[in-house]
Amino acid sequence: MNAWLVRAVLLGALVVALRTVLGFAMVQWPTQGSWMRMLCLLALLIVIVGWGVLDGRRDRVAHPDPERGSDLTILWLKAAVAGGLGSGAVSWALDFLPRFDLGDNGLLFELTAGASFIVLLIFIPGLIGVGIGRMLAGRRRGNGTPSLTKNPAPAGA
């Protein structure tokens, strides 16, 4: 499976799972909704940034030269779009099941406004994590920047 597809499926499933847990919790404790929403958002952000850090470190170790690294921007963008659209469609379908309270949003909302929020929620923290991971791996190597001259010229040249 493609790397972006794995991220899309797992992060989209995490979004749906957190929305489902939040829906059940809101039915049980309706006055505690604000901190429960923040807790779910924080859990999602920790997973996304953590995965981005792992990607960035792995890429910098594989490609020490910053100019030769993998294009993780497109990978995370594809994962974010597929994860956002997929989680919106699954959430809309799950909302029809009895005892599932996922907001009663229509399909148009879930595939446009809801999905765009999830796309940004996956893409931006993912790239922040990639940047942090590359920076950490670069610091572990030494000064963080590769040498400009691989083979210096002899002193008499």
Coordinates of N, CA, C and O in Angstrom, one line a residue:
M1 N 0.8 -1.2 0.0 CA 0.0 0.0 0.0 C 0.9 1.2 0.0 O 2.0 1.2 0.6
N2 N 0.4 2.3 -0.6 CA 1.2 3.5 -0.7 C 1.2 4.1 0.7 O 0.3 4.0 1.5
A3 N 2.3 4.9 1.0 CA 2.5 5.5 2.3 C 1.4 6.5 2.6 O 0.9 6.6 3.7
W4 N 1.0 7.3 1.6 CA 0.0 8.3 1.8 C -1.4 7.6 2.1 O -2.2 8.1 2.9
L5 N -1.6 6.5 1.5 CA -2.9 5.8 1.7 C -3.0 5.2 3.1 O -4.0 5.2 3.8
V6 N -1.9 4.7 3.6 CA -1.8 4.2 5.0 C -2.1 5.4 6.0 O -2.9 5.2 6.9
R7 N -1.5 6.5 5.8 CA -1.7 7.7 6.6 C -3.2 8.1 6.5 O -3.8 8.4 7.5
A8 N -3.7 8.1 5.3 CA -5.1 8.6 5.1 C -6.1 7.7 5.8 O -7.0 8.1 6.5
V9 N -5.9 6.4 5.7 CA -6.9 5.4 6.3 C -6.8 5.5 7.8 O -7.8 5.6 8.5
L10 N -5.5 5.5 8.3 CA -5.4 5.4 9.8 C -5.8 6.8 10.4 O -6.5 6.8 11.5
L11 N -5.4 7.9 9.9 CA -5.8 9.2 10.4 C -7.3 9.5 10.2 O -7.9 10.0 11.1
G12 N -7.8 9.1 9.1 CA -9.3 9.2 8.9 C -10.1 8.3 9.9 O -11.1 8.8 10.4
A13 N -9.6 7.1 10.1 CA -10.2 6.2 11.1 C -10.1 6.8 12.5 O -11.1 6.7 13.3
L14 N -9.0 7.4 12.8 CA -8.8 8.1 14.1 C -9.8 9.2 14.3 O -10.4 9.4 15.3
V15 N -10.0 10.0 13.2 CA -10.9 11.1 13.3 C -12.4 10.6 13.5 O -13.1 11.1 14.4
V16 N -12.7 9.6 12.8 CA -14.1 9.0 13.0 C -14.2 8.4 14.4 O -15.2 8.6 15.1
A17 N -13.2 7.7 14.9 CA -13.2 7.1 16.2 C -13.4 8.2 17.3 O -14.2 8.1 18.2
L18 N -12.6 9.3 17.2 CA -12.7 10.4 18.1 C -14.0 11.1 18.1 O -14.6 11.5 19.1
R19 N -14.6 11.3 16.9 CA -15.9 11.9 16.8 C -17.0 11.0 17.4 O -17.9 11.5 18.0
T20 N -16.8 9.7 17.2 CA -17.8 8.7 17.8 C -17.7 8.7 19.3 O -18.7 8.8 20.0
V21 N -16.5 8.7 19.8 CA -16.3 8.7 21.3 C -16.8 10.0 21.8 O -17.5 10.1 22.9
L22 N -16.6 11.1 21.2 CA -17.0 12.4 21.6 C -18.6 12.5 21.6 O -19.2 13.0 22.5
G23 N -19.2 11.9 20.5 CA -20.6 11.9 20.5 C -21.3 11.1 21.6 O -22.2 11.5 22.2
F24 N -20.7 9.9 21.9 CA -21.2 9.1 23.1 C -21.0 9.9 24.4 O -21.8 9.9 25.3
A25 N -19.8 10.5 24.5 CA -19.5 11.2 25.8 C -20.4 12.5 25.9 O -20.9 12.8 27.1
M26 N -20.7 13.1 24.8 CA -21.6 14.3 24.9 C -23.0 13.9 25.3 O -23.7 14.8 26.0
V27 N -23.5 12.7 25.0 CA -24.8 12.3 25.4 C -24.8 12.0 26.9 O -25.7 12.4 27.6
Q28 N -23.7 11.5 27.4 CA -23.6 11.1 28.8 C -23.4 12.3 29.7 O -23.9 12.5 30.8
W29 N -22.5 13.2 29.3 CA -22.1 14.4 30.0 C -22.2 15.6 29.2 O -21.2 16.2 28.7
P30 N -23.4 16.1 28.9 CA -23.5 17.3 28.0 C -22.9 18.6 28.5 O -22.6 19.4 27.7
T31 N -22.7 18.7 29.8 CA -22.1 20.0 30.2 C -20.6 20.0 30.2 O -20.0 21.0 30.4
Q32 N -20.0 18.9 29.8 CA -18.5 18.8 29.8 C -18.0 18.8 28.4 O -16.8 18.4 28.1
G33 N -18.8 19.3 27.4 CA -18.4 19.2 26.0 C -17.2 20.0 25.6 O -16.4 19.5 24.8
S34 N -16.9 21.2 26.2 CA -15.8 22.0 25.7 C -14.5 21.3 26.0 O -13.6 21.3 25.1
W35 N -14.3 20.8 27.2 CA -13.0 20.2 27.5 C -12.8 18.9 26.8 O -11.7 18.5 26.4
M36 N -14.0 18.2 26.5 CA -13.9 16.9 25.8 C -13.5 17.1 24.3 O -12.7 16.4 23.7
R37 N -14.0 18.2 23.7 CA -13.6 18.5 22.4 C -12.1 18.9 22.3 O -11.4 18.4 21.4
M38 N -11.7 19.6 23.2 CA -10.2 20.0 23.3 C -9.4 18.8 23.5 O -8.3 18.7 22.9
L39 N -9.8 17.9 24.3 CA -9.0 16.6 24.6 C -8.9 15.8 23.3 O -7.9 15.3 23.0
C40 N -10.0 15.7 22.6 CA -10.0 14.9 21.3 C -9.1 15.6 20.3 O -8.4 14.9 19.5
L41 N -9.2 16.9 20.2 CA -8.4 17.7 19.2 C -6.9 17.5 19.6 O -6.1 17.3 18.7
L42 N -6.6 17.6 20.9 CA -5.2 17.4 21.3 C -4.7 16.0 21.0 O -3.6 15.9 20.6
A43 N -5.5 15.0 21.2 CA -5.1 13.6 20.9 C -4.8 13.5 19.4 O -3.8 12.9 19.1
L44 N -5.7 14.0 18.6 CA -5.4 13.9 17.2 C -4.2 14.7 16.8 O -3.4 14.2 16.0
L45 N -4.0 15.9 17.3 CA -2.8 16.6 16.9 C -1.5 15.9 17.4 O -0.5 16.0 16.7
I46 N -1.5 15.3 18.6 CA -0.3 14.6 19.0 C 0.0 13.5 18.1 O 1.2 13.3 17.7
V47 N -1.0 12.7 17.7 CA -0.7 11.6 16.7 C -0.2 12.1 15.4 O 0.8 11.6 14.9
I48 N -0.8 13.2 14.9 CA -0.3 13.7 13.6 C 1.1 14.3 13.6 O 1.9 14.0 12.8
V49 N 1.3 15.1 14.6 CA 2.7 15.7 14.7 C 3.7 14.6 15.0 O 4.8 14.6 14.4
G50 N 3.4 13.6 15.8 CA 4.3 12.5 16.1 C 4.6 11.8 14.8 O 5.8 11.4 14.6
W51 N 3.6 11.5 14.0 CA 3.9 10.7 12.8 C 4.7 11.6 11.8 O 5.6 11.1 11.1
G52 N 4.5 12.9 11.8 CA 5.3 13.8 11.0 C 6.7 13.8 11.4 O 7.6 13.9 10.6
V53 N 6.9 13.9 12.8 CA 8.3 13.9 13.3 C 9.0 12.6 12.8 O 10.2 12.6 12.4
L54 N 8.4 11.4 12.9 CA 9.0 10.2 12.5 C 9.3 10.2 11.0 O 10.4 9.8 10.6
D55 N 8.4 10.8 10.2 CA 8.7 10.9 8.8 C 9.9 11.8 8.5 O 10.7 11.5 7.7
G56 N 9.9 12.9 9.2 CA 11.0 13.9 8.9 C 12.4 13.3 9.4 O 13.4 13.5 8.7
R57 N 12.4 12.6 10.5 CA 13.7 12.0 11.0 C 14.1 10.9 10.0 O 15.3 10.8 9.7
R58 N 13.1 10.1 9.6 CA 13.5 9.0 8.7 C 14.0 9.5 7.4 O 15.0 9.0 6.8
D59 N 13.4 10.6 6.9 CA 13.8 11.1 5.6 C 15.2 11.8 5.7 O 16.0 11.6 4.8
R60 N 15.5 12.5 6.8 CA 16.8 13.2 6.9 C 17.9 12.2 7.1 O 19.0 12.3 6.7
V61 N 17.6 11.0 7.8 CA 18.6 10.0 7.9 C 18.9 9.3 6.6 O 20.0 9.1 6.2
A62 N 17.8 9.1 5.8 CA 18.0 8.5 4.5 C 18.7 9.4 3.5 O 19.4 9.0 2.6
H63 N 18.4 10.7 3.6 CA 18.9 11.8 2.7 C 19.5 12.9 3.5 O 18.8 13.9 3.8
P64 N 20.8 12.8 3.8 CA 21.4 13.8 4.7 C 21.4 15.2 4.0 O 21.4 16.2 4.7
D65 N 21.5 15.3 2.7 CA 21.5 16.5 2.0 C 20.0 17.1 1.9 O 19.2 16.4 1.4
P66 N 19.8 18.3 2.5 CA 18.4 18.8 2.5 C 17.8 19.0 1.1 O 16.6 19.0 0.9
E67 N 18.7 19.2 0.1 CA 18.2 19.4 -1.3 C 17.8 18.1 -2.0 O 17.2 18.1 -3.0
R68 N 18.1 16.9 -1.4 CA 17.9 15.6 -2.0 C 16.8 14.8 -1.3 O 16.7 13.6 -1.6
G69 N 16.1 15.4 -0.3 CA 15.2 14.6 0.5 C 13.9 14.3 -0.3 O 13.6 14.7 -1.4
S70 N 13.1 13.4 0.3 CA 11.8 13.0 -0.3 C 10.8 14.2 -0.3 O 10.9 15.1 0.6
D71 N 9.9 14.2 -1.2 CA 8.8 15.2 -1.2 C 7.7 14.8 -0.2 O 6.7 14.2 -0.7
L72 N 7.8 15.1 1.0 CA 6.8 14.7 2.0 C 5.6 15.6 2.0 O 4.6 15.3 2.6
T73 N 5.8 16.8 1.4 CA 4.6 17.7 1.3 C 3.5 17.1 0.5 O 2.3 17.1 1.0
I74 N 3.7 16.5 -0.7 CA 2.7 15.9 -1.5 C 2.1 14.7 -0.8 O 0.9 14.4 -0.8
L75 N 3.0 13.9 -0.2 CA 2.6 12.7 0.5 C 1.6 13.1 1.6 O 0.5 12.5 1.7
W76 N 1.9 14.1 2.4 CA 1.0 14.5 3.5 C -0.3 15.2 2.9 O -1.4 15.1 3.5
L77 N -0.2 15.9 1.8 CA -1.3 16.5 1.2 C -2.3 15.5 0.7 O -3.5 15.6 0.9
K78 N -1.8 14.4 0.0 CA -2.7 13.4 -0.5 C -3.3 12.7 0.7 O -4.5 12.3 0.7
A79 N -2.6 12.4 1.8 CA -3.1 11.7 2.9 C -4.2 12.6 3.6 O -5.2 12.1 4.0
A80 N -4.0 13.9 3.7 CA -4.9 14.8 4.3 C -6.2 14.9 3.5 O -7.3 14.8 4.1
V81 N -6.1 15.0 2.2 CA -7.4 15.1 1.4 C -8.2 13.8 1.4 O -9.4 13.8 1.7
A82 N -7.5 12.6 1.3 CA -8.2 11.4 1.4 C -8.7 11.1 2.7 O -9.9 10.6 2.9
G83 N -8.0 11.4 3.8 CA -8.4 11.2 5.1 C -9.6 12.1 5.5 O -10.6 11.7 6.1
G84 N -9.6 13.4 5.0 CA -10.7 14.3 5.3 C -12.0 13.9 4.6 O -13.0 13.9 5.2
L85 N -11.9 13.5 3.3 CA -13.1 13.1 2.5 C -13.6 11.8 3.1 O -14.8 11.6 3.2
G86 N -12.7 10.9 3.3 CA -13.1 9.6 3.8 C -13.7 9.6 5.2 O -14.8 9.0 5.4
S87 N -13.2 10.4 6.1 CA -13.7 10.5 7.4 C -15.1 11.2 7.4 O -16.0 10.9 8.2
G88 N -15.2 12.2 6.5 CA -16.5 12.9 6.4 C -17.6 11.9 5.8 O -18.7 11.9 6.4
A89 N -17.3 11.1 4.8 CA -18.3 10.2 4.3 C -18.6 9.1 5.3 O -19.8 8.8 5.5
V90 N -17.6 8.6 6.0 CA -17.9 7.6 7.0 C -18.7 8.1 8.2 O -19.6 7.5 8.7
S91 N -18.4 9.3 8.6 CA -19.1 10.0 9.7 C -20.6 10.2 9.3 O -21.5 10.0 10.1
W92 N -20.8 10.6 8.1 CA -22.1 10.9 7.6 C -22.9 9.6 7.6 O -24.1 9.5 8.0
A93 N -22.3 8.5 7.1 CA -23.0 7.2 7.1 C -23.3 6.7 8.5 O -24.3 6.1 8.8
L94 N -22.3 6.8 9.4 CA -22.5 6.3 10.8 C -23.6 7.1 11.5 O -24.2 6.6 12.5
D95 N -23.8 8.3 11.1 CA -24.8 9.2 11.8 C -26.2 8.6 11.6 O -27.1 8.9 12.4
F96 N -26.4 7.8 10.6 CA -27.7 7.2 10.4 C -28.0 6.0 11.3 O -29.1 5.6 11.5
L97 N -26.9 5.4 11.9 CA -27.1 4.3 12.9 C -27.8 4.8 14.2 O -27.5 5.9 14.6
P98 N -28.6 4.0 14.8 CA -29.2 4.4 16.0 C -28.1 4.6 17.1 O -27.2 3.8 17.2
R99 N -28.3 5.6 18.0 CA -27.5 5.9 19.1 C -26.1 6.4 18.8 O -25.2 6.6 19.6
F100 N -25.9 6.7 17.5 CA -24.7 7.4 17.1 C -25.0 8.9 16.9 O -25.9 9.2 16.1
D101 N -24.4 9.8 17.6 CA -24.7 11.2 17.5 C -23.4 11.9 17.1 O -22.5 12.2 17.8
L102 N -23.3 12.1 15.7 CA -22.1 12.7 15.2 C -22.3 14.1 14.6 O -21.6 14.6 13.8
G103 N -23.4 14.7 15.0 CA -23.7 16.1 14.7 C -24.8 16.3 13.7 O -25.2 17.4 13.4
D104 N -25.4 15.2 13.1 CA -26.5 15.4 12.2 C -26.2 16.3 11.0 O -27.1 17.0 10.5
N105 N -25.0 16.3 10.5 CA -24.6 17.1 9.4 C -24.9 16.3 8.1 O -24.9 15.1 8.0
G106 N -25.3 17.1 7.1 CA -25.6 16.6 5.8 C -24.3 16.1 5.0 O -23.2 16.5 5.4
L107 N -24.5 15.3 3.9 CA -23.4 14.8 3.2 C -22.6 16.0 2.5 O -21.4 16.0 2.5
L108 N -23.3 17.0 2.0 CA -22.7 18.1 1.4 C -21.7 18.8 2.4 O -20.6 19.2 2.1
F109 N -22.2 19.0 3.6 CA -21.4 19.7 4.6 C -20.2 18.8 5.0 O -19.0 19.3 5.1
E110 N -20.4 17.5 5.2 CA -19.3 16.6 5.5 C -18.2 16.5 4.5 O -17.1 16.4 4.8
L111 N -18.6 16.6 3.2 CA -17.6 16.5 2.1 C -17.0 17.8 1.7 O -16.1 17.8 0.8
T112 N -17.5 18.9 2.2 CA -17.0 20.2 1.9 C -16.3 20.9 3.1 O -15.1 20.8 3.3
A113 N -17.2 21.5 3.9 CA -16.7 22.2 5.1 C -16.0 21.3 6.1 O -14.9 21.6 6.6
G114 N -16.7 20.2 6.4 CA -16.1 19.3 7.4 C -14.8 18.7 6.9 O -13.8 18.6 7.7
A115 N -14.8 18.3 5.7 CA -13.6 17.6 5.1 C -12.4 18.7 5.0 O -11.3 18.3 5.2
S116 N -12.7 19.9 4.6 CA -11.7 20.9 4.5 C -11.0 21.2 5.9 O -9.8 21.4 6.0
F117 N -11.8 21.2 6.9 CA -11.3 21.4 8.3 C -10.3 20.2 8.6 O -9.2 20.4 9.1
I118 N -10.8 19.0 8.3 CA -9.9 17.8 8.6 C -8.7 17.8 7.7 O -7.6 17.4 8.2
V119 N -8.8 18.2 6.5 CA -7.6 18.3 5.6 C -6.6 19.2 6.2 O -5.4 18.9 6.3
L120 N -7.0 20.4 6.6 CA -6.0 21.3 7.3 C -5.5 20.8 8.6 O -4.4 21.0 8.9
L121 N -6.4 20.1 9.3 CA -6.0 19.6 10.6 C -5.0 18.4 10.5 O -4.2 18.2 11.4
I122 N -5.0 17.8 9.4 CA -4.0 16.7 9.1 C -2.7 17.3 8.4 O -1.6 17.0 8.8
F123 N -2.9 18.1 7.4 CA -1.8 18.6 6.6 C -0.8 19.5 7.4 O 0.4 19.3 7.4
I124 N -1.4 20.5 8.0 CA -0.5 21.5 8.6 C 0.3 20.9 9.8 O 1.5 21.1 9.8
P125 N -0.3 20.3 10.8 CA 0.5 19.7 11.8 C 1.4 18.6 11.3 O 2.5 18.4 11.9
G126 N 1.0 17.9 10.3 CA 1.9 16.8 9.7 C 3.2 17.4 9.2 O 4.3 16.9 9.4
L127 N 3.1 18.6 8.5 CA 4.2 19.2 7.9 C 5.1 19.9 9.0 O 6.3 20.0 8.9
I128 N 4.4 20.4 10.1 CA 5.2 20.9 11.2 C 6.0 19.8 11.8 O 7.2 20.0 12.2
G129 N 5.4 18.6 12.0 CA 6.1 17.5 12.5 C 7.3 17.1 11.6 O 8.3 16.7 12.1
V130 N 7.1 17.1 10.3 CA 8.1 16.8 9.4 C 9.3 17.7 9.6 O 10.5 17.3 9.6
G131 N 9.0 19.0 9.7 CA 10.1 20.0 9.9 C 10.8 19.8 11.2 O 12.1 19.9 11.2
I132 N 10.1 19.5 12.2 CA 10.7 19.2 13.5 C 11.6 18.0 13.4 O 12.7 18.0 13.9
G133 N 11.1 16.9 12.8 CA 11.8 15.7 12.7 C 13.1 15.9 11.9 O 14.2 15.3 12.3
R134 N 13.0 16.6 10.8 CA 14.2 16.9 10.0 C 15.2 17.7 10.8 O 16.5 17.4 10.7
M135 N 14.8 18.7 11.5 CA 15.7 19.5 12.3 C 16.3 18.6 13.4 O 17.5 18.7 13.6
L136 N 15.6 17.8 14.1 CA 16.2 16.9 15.1 C 17.2 16.0 14.6 O 18.2 15.8 15.2
A137 N 16.9 15.4 13.4 CA 17.8 14.4 12.8 C 19.1 15.2 12.3 O 20.2 14.7 12.4
G138 N 18.9 16.4 11.8 CA 20.0 17.2 11.4 C 20.9 17.6 12.6 O 22.2 17.6 12.5
R139 N 20.4 17.9 13.7 CA 21.2 18.2 14.9 C 21.9 17.0 15.4 O 23.0 17.1 15.9
R140 N 21.3 15.9 15.3 CA 21.9 14.6 15.8 C 23.2 14.3 15.0 O 24.2 13.8 15.5
R141 N 23.1 14.7 13.7 CA 24.3 14.4 12.8 C 25.4 15.4 13.1 O 26.5 15.0 12.8
G142 N 25.1 16.5 13.5 CA 26.2 17.5 13.8 C 25.6 18.9 13.8 O 24.8 19.2 14.6
N143 N 26.1 19.7 12.8 CA 25.6 21.0 12.8 C 24.3 21.2 12.1 O 23.8 22.3 12.0
G144 N 23.7 20.2 11.5 CA 22.4 20.3 10.8 C 22.5 20.7 9.4 O 21.5 20.6 8.7
T145 N 23.7 21.1 8.9 CA 23.8 21.4 7.4 C 24.9 20.6 6.9 O 26.0 20.4 7.5
P146 N 24.8 20.1 5.6 CA 25.8 19.4 5.0 C 27.0 20.3 4.6 O 26.8 21.5 4.4
S147 N 28.1 19.7 4.5 CA 29.3 20.4 4.0 C 29.1 20.8 2.5 O 28.6 20.0 1.7
L148 N 29.5 22.0 2.1 CA 29.3 22.5 0.8 C 30.3 21.8 -0.2 O 30.1 21.7 -1.3
T149 N 31.5 21.5 0.4 CA 32.5 20.9 -0.5 C 32.8 19.5 0.0 O 33.3 19.3 1.2
K150 N 32.5 18.6 -0.8 CA 32.7 17.2 -0.4 C 34.2 16.8 -0.5 O 34.8 16.2 0.4
N151 N 34.8 17.3 -1.6 CA 36.3 17.0 -1.8 C 37.0 18.3 -1.9 O 37.0 18.9 -3.0
P152 N 37.5 18.9 -0.8 CA 38.2 20.2 -0.9 C 39.4 20.1 -1.9 O 40.1 19.1 -2.0
A153 N 39.6 21.2 -2.5 CA 40.8 21.3 -3.4 C 42.1 21.3 -2.6 O 42.1 21.8 -1.5
P154 N 43.2 20.7 -3.2 CA 44.4 20.8 -2.5 C 44.9 22.2 -2.2 O 44.5 23.1 -2.9
A155 N 45.7 22.4 -1.2 CA 46.2 23.7 -0.8 C 47.0 24.4 -1.8 O 46.9 25.6 -1.9
G156 N 47.7 23.7 -2.7 CA 48.6 24.3 -3.7 C 47.8 24.6 -5.0 O 48.4 25.2 -5.9
A157 N 46.6 24.3 -5.1 CA 45.9 24.5 -6.4 C 45.4 25.8 -6.6 O 45.2 26.7 -6.0

